């Protein structure tokens, strides 16, 4: 599958695909379409999507802050039908690459403790509580 995926910067045209992933992963806690428009078009940082067969299957939103040199993983999600295919790891790798290219000394994030798969992914990559 890895050769068949495309990772690129998100655009407004990706909103429907992003929202499908968001609602399937986070249900009532989902961000709104308006929030994603801001993250894609105005926020300082990067928003990557992963495409497989012209379908958005995963994303990560990264935020840069003028008040700290750190990079923040604001949101990372993989469509339930595409999990266990290392897409989360792929997005972490892209995040680390982006942080290095932009001289961010540290990457921060928040994760729900009731999400063991996300906890394992972040711990495997040496993120600390």
PDB file of C-alpha atoms in Angstrom:
ATOM      1  CA  UNK A   1       0.000   0.000   0.000  1.00  0.00           C
ATOM      2  CA  UNK A   2       2.856   2.410   0.781  1.00  0.00           C
ATOM      3  CA  UNK A   3       3.774   2.829  -2.907  1.00  0.00           C
ATOM      4  CA  UNK A   4       0.143   3.581  -3.706  1.00  0.00           C
ATOM      5  CA  UNK A   5      -0.371   6.427  -1.239  1.00  0.00           C
ATOM      6  CA  UNK A   6       0.128  10.106  -1.904  1.00  0.00           C
ATOM      7  CA  UNK A   7       0.896  12.500   0.942  1.00  0.00           C
ATOM      8  CA  UNK A   8       0.384  16.167   0.195  1.00  0.00           C
ATOM      9  CA  UNK A   9      -0.690  19.483   1.649  1.00  0.00           C
ATOM     10  CA  UNK A  10      -4.448  19.697   2.191  1.00  0.00           C
ATOM     11  CA  UNK A  11      -6.681  22.065   0.234  1.00  0.00           C
ATOM     12  CA  UNK A  12     -10.274  23.216   0.694  1.00  0.00           C
ATOM     13  CA  UNK A  13     -11.275  20.589  -1.883  1.00  0.00           C
ATOM     14  CA  UNK A  14     -10.292  17.920   0.677  1.00  0.00           C
ATOM     15  CA  UNK A  15     -12.791  19.084   3.314  1.00  0.00           C
ATOM     16  CA  UNK A  16     -15.457  16.433   2.673  1.00  0.00           C
ATOM     17  CA  UNK A  17     -12.909  13.624   2.927  1.00  0.00           C
ATOM     18  CA  UNK A  18     -11.374  15.135   6.048  1.00  0.00           C
ATOM     19  CA  UNK A  19     -14.809  15.497   7.651  1.00  0.00           C
ATOM     20  CA  UNK A  20     -15.641  11.837   6.883  1.00  0.00           C
ATOM     21  CA  UNK A  21     -12.524  10.756   8.749  1.00  0.00           C
ATOM     22  CA  UNK A  22     -13.104  13.227  11.571  1.00  0.00           C
ATOM     23  CA  UNK A  23     -16.685  12.118  12.269  1.00  0.00           C
ATOM     24  CA  UNK A  24     -15.856   8.419  11.963  1.00  0.00           C
ATOM     25  CA  UNK A  25     -12.963   8.802  14.420  1.00  0.00           C
ATOM     26  CA  UNK A  26     -14.251  11.371  16.908  1.00  0.00           C
ATOM     27  CA  UNK A  27     -18.060  11.341  16.626  1.00  0.00           C
ATOM     28  CA  UNK A  28     -19.641  14.086  18.748  1.00  0.00           C
ATOM     29  CA  UNK A  29     -16.189  15.430  19.684  1.00  0.00           C
ATOM     30  CA  UNK A  30     -15.379  16.202  16.036  1.00  0.00           C
ATOM     31  CA  UNK A  31     -14.012  19.533  14.919  1.00  0.00           C
ATOM     32  CA  UNK A  32     -16.336  21.543  12.688  1.00  0.00           C
ATOM     33  CA  UNK A  33     -15.876  22.129   8.977  1.00  0.00           C
ATOM     34  CA  UNK A  34     -15.263  25.798   9.817  1.00  0.00           C
ATOM     35  CA  UNK A  35     -12.367  24.820  12.102  1.00  0.00           C
ATOM     36  CA  UNK A  36     -10.828  22.725   9.338  1.00  0.00           C
ATOM     37  CA  UNK A  37     -11.188  25.562   6.818  1.00  0.00           C
ATOM     38  CA  UNK A  38      -9.183  27.732   9.212  1.00  0.00           C
ATOM     39  CA  UNK A  39      -6.544  25.025   9.780  1.00  0.00           C
ATOM     40  CA  UNK A  40      -6.111  24.483   6.037  1.00  0.00           C
ATOM     41  CA  UNK A  41      -6.223  28.086   4.843  1.00  0.00           C
ATOM     42  CA  UNK A  42      -5.108  30.392   7.652  1.00  0.00           C
ATOM     43  CA  UNK A  43      -3.346  28.583  10.485  1.00  0.00           C
ATOM     44  CA  UNK A  44       0.425  28.801  10.734  1.00  0.00           C
ATOM     45  CA  UNK A  45       1.741  25.298  10.216  1.00  0.00           C
ATOM     46  CA  UNK A  46       1.004  22.430   7.868  1.00  0.00           C
ATOM     47  CA  UNK A  47      -1.955  20.182   7.128  1.00  0.00           C
ATOM     48  CA  UNK A  48      -1.102  16.912   5.385  1.00  0.00           C
ATOM     49  CA  UNK A  49      -3.578  14.471   3.878  1.00  0.00           C
ATOM     50  CA  UNK A  50      -2.906  10.912   2.762  1.00  0.00           C
ATOM     51  CA  UNK A  51      -4.679   9.792  -0.398  1.00  0.00           C
ATOM     52  CA  UNK A  52      -5.250   6.209  -1.478  1.00  0.00           C
ATOM     53  CA  UNK A  53      -6.987   5.630  -4.803  1.00  0.00           C
ATOM     54  CA  UNK A  54      -8.066   9.301  -4.891  1.00  0.00           C
ATOM     55  CA  UNK A  55      -9.700   9.052  -1.447  1.00  0.00           C
ATOM     56  CA  UNK A  56      -8.530  10.894   1.684  1.00  0.00           C
ATOM     57  CA  UNK A  57      -7.761   8.176   4.246  1.00  0.00           C
ATOM     58  CA  UNK A  58      -5.715  10.015   6.903  1.00  0.00           C
ATOM     59  CA  UNK A  59      -4.575  13.482   7.938  1.00  0.00           C
ATOM     60  CA  UNK A  60      -2.445  15.396  10.385  1.00  0.00           C
ATOM     61  CA  UNK A  61      -2.735  19.064  11.306  1.00  0.00           C
ATOM     62  CA  UNK A  62       0.423  20.737  12.618  1.00  0.00           C
ATOM     63  CA  UNK A  63       0.494  24.146  14.274  1.00  0.00           C
ATOM     64  CA  UNK A  64       3.358  26.563  14.739  1.00  0.00           C
ATOM     65  CA  UNK A  65       3.103  29.184  17.471  1.00  0.00           C
ATOM     66  CA  UNK A  66       4.881  32.527  17.532  1.00  0.00           C
ATOM     67  CA  UNK A  67       5.262  32.262  21.329  1.00  0.00           C
ATOM     68  CA  UNK A  68       7.131  28.944  21.405  1.00  0.00           C
ATOM     69  CA  UNK A  69       9.620  27.250  19.090  1.00  0.00           C
ATOM     70  CA  UNK A  70       7.753  23.957  19.406  1.00  0.00           C
ATOM     71  CA  UNK A  71       5.530  22.335  16.790  1.00  0.00           C
ATOM     72  CA  UNK A  72       2.162  20.977  17.913  1.00  0.00           C
ATOM     73  CA  UNK A  73       0.301  18.010  16.484  1.00  0.00           C
ATOM     74  CA  UNK A  74      -3.170  19.489  16.656  1.00  0.00           C
ATOM     75  CA  UNK A  75      -5.020  16.525  15.195  1.00  0.00           C
ATOM     76  CA  UNK A  76      -4.083  13.205  13.613  1.00  0.00           C
ATOM     77  CA  UNK A  77      -6.623  10.683  12.357  1.00  0.00           C
ATOM     78  CA  UNK A  78      -6.736   7.583  10.176  1.00  0.00           C
ATOM     79  CA  UNK A  79     -10.011   6.349   8.709  1.00  0.00           C
ATOM     80  CA  UNK A  80     -11.088   3.179  10.615  1.00  0.00           C
ATOM     81  CA  UNK A  81     -11.040   1.137   7.397  1.00  0.00           C
ATOM     82  CA  UNK A  82      -7.374   1.989   6.819  1.00  0.00           C
ATOM     83  CA  UNK A  83      -5.878   1.412  10.250  1.00  0.00           C
ATOM     84  CA  UNK A  84      -3.040  -1.034  10.962  1.00  0.00           C
ATOM     85  CA  UNK A  85      -1.375  -0.090   7.687  1.00  0.00           C
ATOM     86  CA  UNK A  86       1.240   2.225   9.231  1.00  0.00           C
ATOM     87  CA  UNK A  87      -0.448   5.415   8.034  1.00  0.00           C
ATOM     88  CA  UNK A  88      -0.277   6.910  11.530  1.00  0.00           C
ATOM     89  CA  UNK A  89       3.458   6.173  11.609  1.00  0.00           C
ATOM     90  CA  UNK A  90       3.810   7.644   8.134  1.00  0.00           C
ATOM     91  CA  UNK A  91       2.207  10.896   9.352  1.00  0.00           C
ATOM     92  CA  UNK A  92       4.429  10.964  12.455  1.00  0.00           C
ATOM     93  CA  UNK A  93       7.447  10.601  10.147  1.00  0.00           C
ATOM     94  CA  UNK A  94       6.178  13.512   8.006  1.00  0.00           C
ATOM     95  CA  UNK A  95       5.677  15.548  11.192  1.00  0.00           C
ATOM     96  CA  UNK A  96       9.225  14.883  12.386  1.00  0.00           C
ATOM     97  CA  UNK A  97      10.564  15.794   8.936  1.00  0.00           C
ATOM     98  CA  UNK A  98       8.559  19.053   8.932  1.00  0.00           C
ATOM     99  CA  UNK A  99       9.795  19.889  12.459  1.00  0.00           C
ATOM    100  CA  UNK A 100      13.421  19.378  11.424  1.00  0.00           C
ATOM    101  CA  UNK A 101      13.034  21.435   8.246  1.00  0.00           C
ATOM    102  CA  UNK A 102      11.535  24.318  10.227  1.00  0.00           C
ATOM    103  CA  UNK A 103      13.896  24.114  13.226  1.00  0.00           C
ATOM    104  CA  UNK A 104      11.320  23.099  15.816  1.00  0.00           C
ATOM    105  CA  UNK A 105      13.247  21.585  18.749  1.00  0.00           C
ATOM    106  CA  UNK A 106      10.246  19.733  20.159  1.00  0.00           C
ATOM    107  CA  UNK A 107       6.886  18.342  19.018  1.00  0.00           C
ATOM    108  CA  UNK A 108       3.969  18.495  21.455  1.00  0.00           C
ATOM    109  CA  UNK A 109       0.498  16.964  21.390  1.00  0.00           C
ATOM    110  CA  UNK A 110      -2.509  15.956  23.433  1.00  0.00           C
ATOM    111  CA  UNK A 111      -3.993  12.476  23.303  1.00  0.00           C
ATOM    112  CA  UNK A 112      -7.050  10.919  24.893  1.00  0.00           C
ATOM    113  CA  UNK A 113      -5.883   8.291  27.395  1.00  0.00           C
ATOM    114  CA  UNK A 114      -8.799   6.100  26.330  1.00  0.00           C
ATOM    115  CA  UNK A 115      -7.223   5.712  22.865  1.00  0.00           C
ATOM    116  CA  UNK A 116      -4.670   2.904  23.328  1.00  0.00           C
ATOM    117  CA  UNK A 117      -3.677   2.745  19.646  1.00  0.00           C
ATOM    118  CA  UNK A 118      -2.758   6.442  19.621  1.00  0.00           C
ATOM    119  CA  UNK A 119      -0.916   6.101  22.933  1.00  0.00           C
ATOM    120  CA  UNK A 120       1.153   3.205  21.541  1.00  0.00           C
ATOM    121  CA  UNK A 121       1.980   5.162  18.387  1.00  0.00           C
ATOM    122  CA  UNK A 122       3.175   8.200  20.320  1.00  0.00           C
ATOM    123  CA  UNK A 123       5.080   6.177  22.937  1.00  0.00           C
ATOM    124  CA  UNK A 124       6.788   4.150  20.197  1.00  0.00           C
ATOM    125  CA  UNK A 125       8.018   7.450  18.777  1.00  0.00           C
ATOM    126  CA  UNK A 126       9.364   8.612  22.154  1.00  0.00           C
ATOM    127  CA  UNK A 127       6.671  11.167  22.949  1.00  0.00           C
ATOM    128  CA  UNK A 128       6.429  11.635  26.710  1.00  0.00           C
ATOM    129  CA  UNK A 129       3.477  12.541  28.952  1.00  0.00           C
TER     130      UNK A 129
END
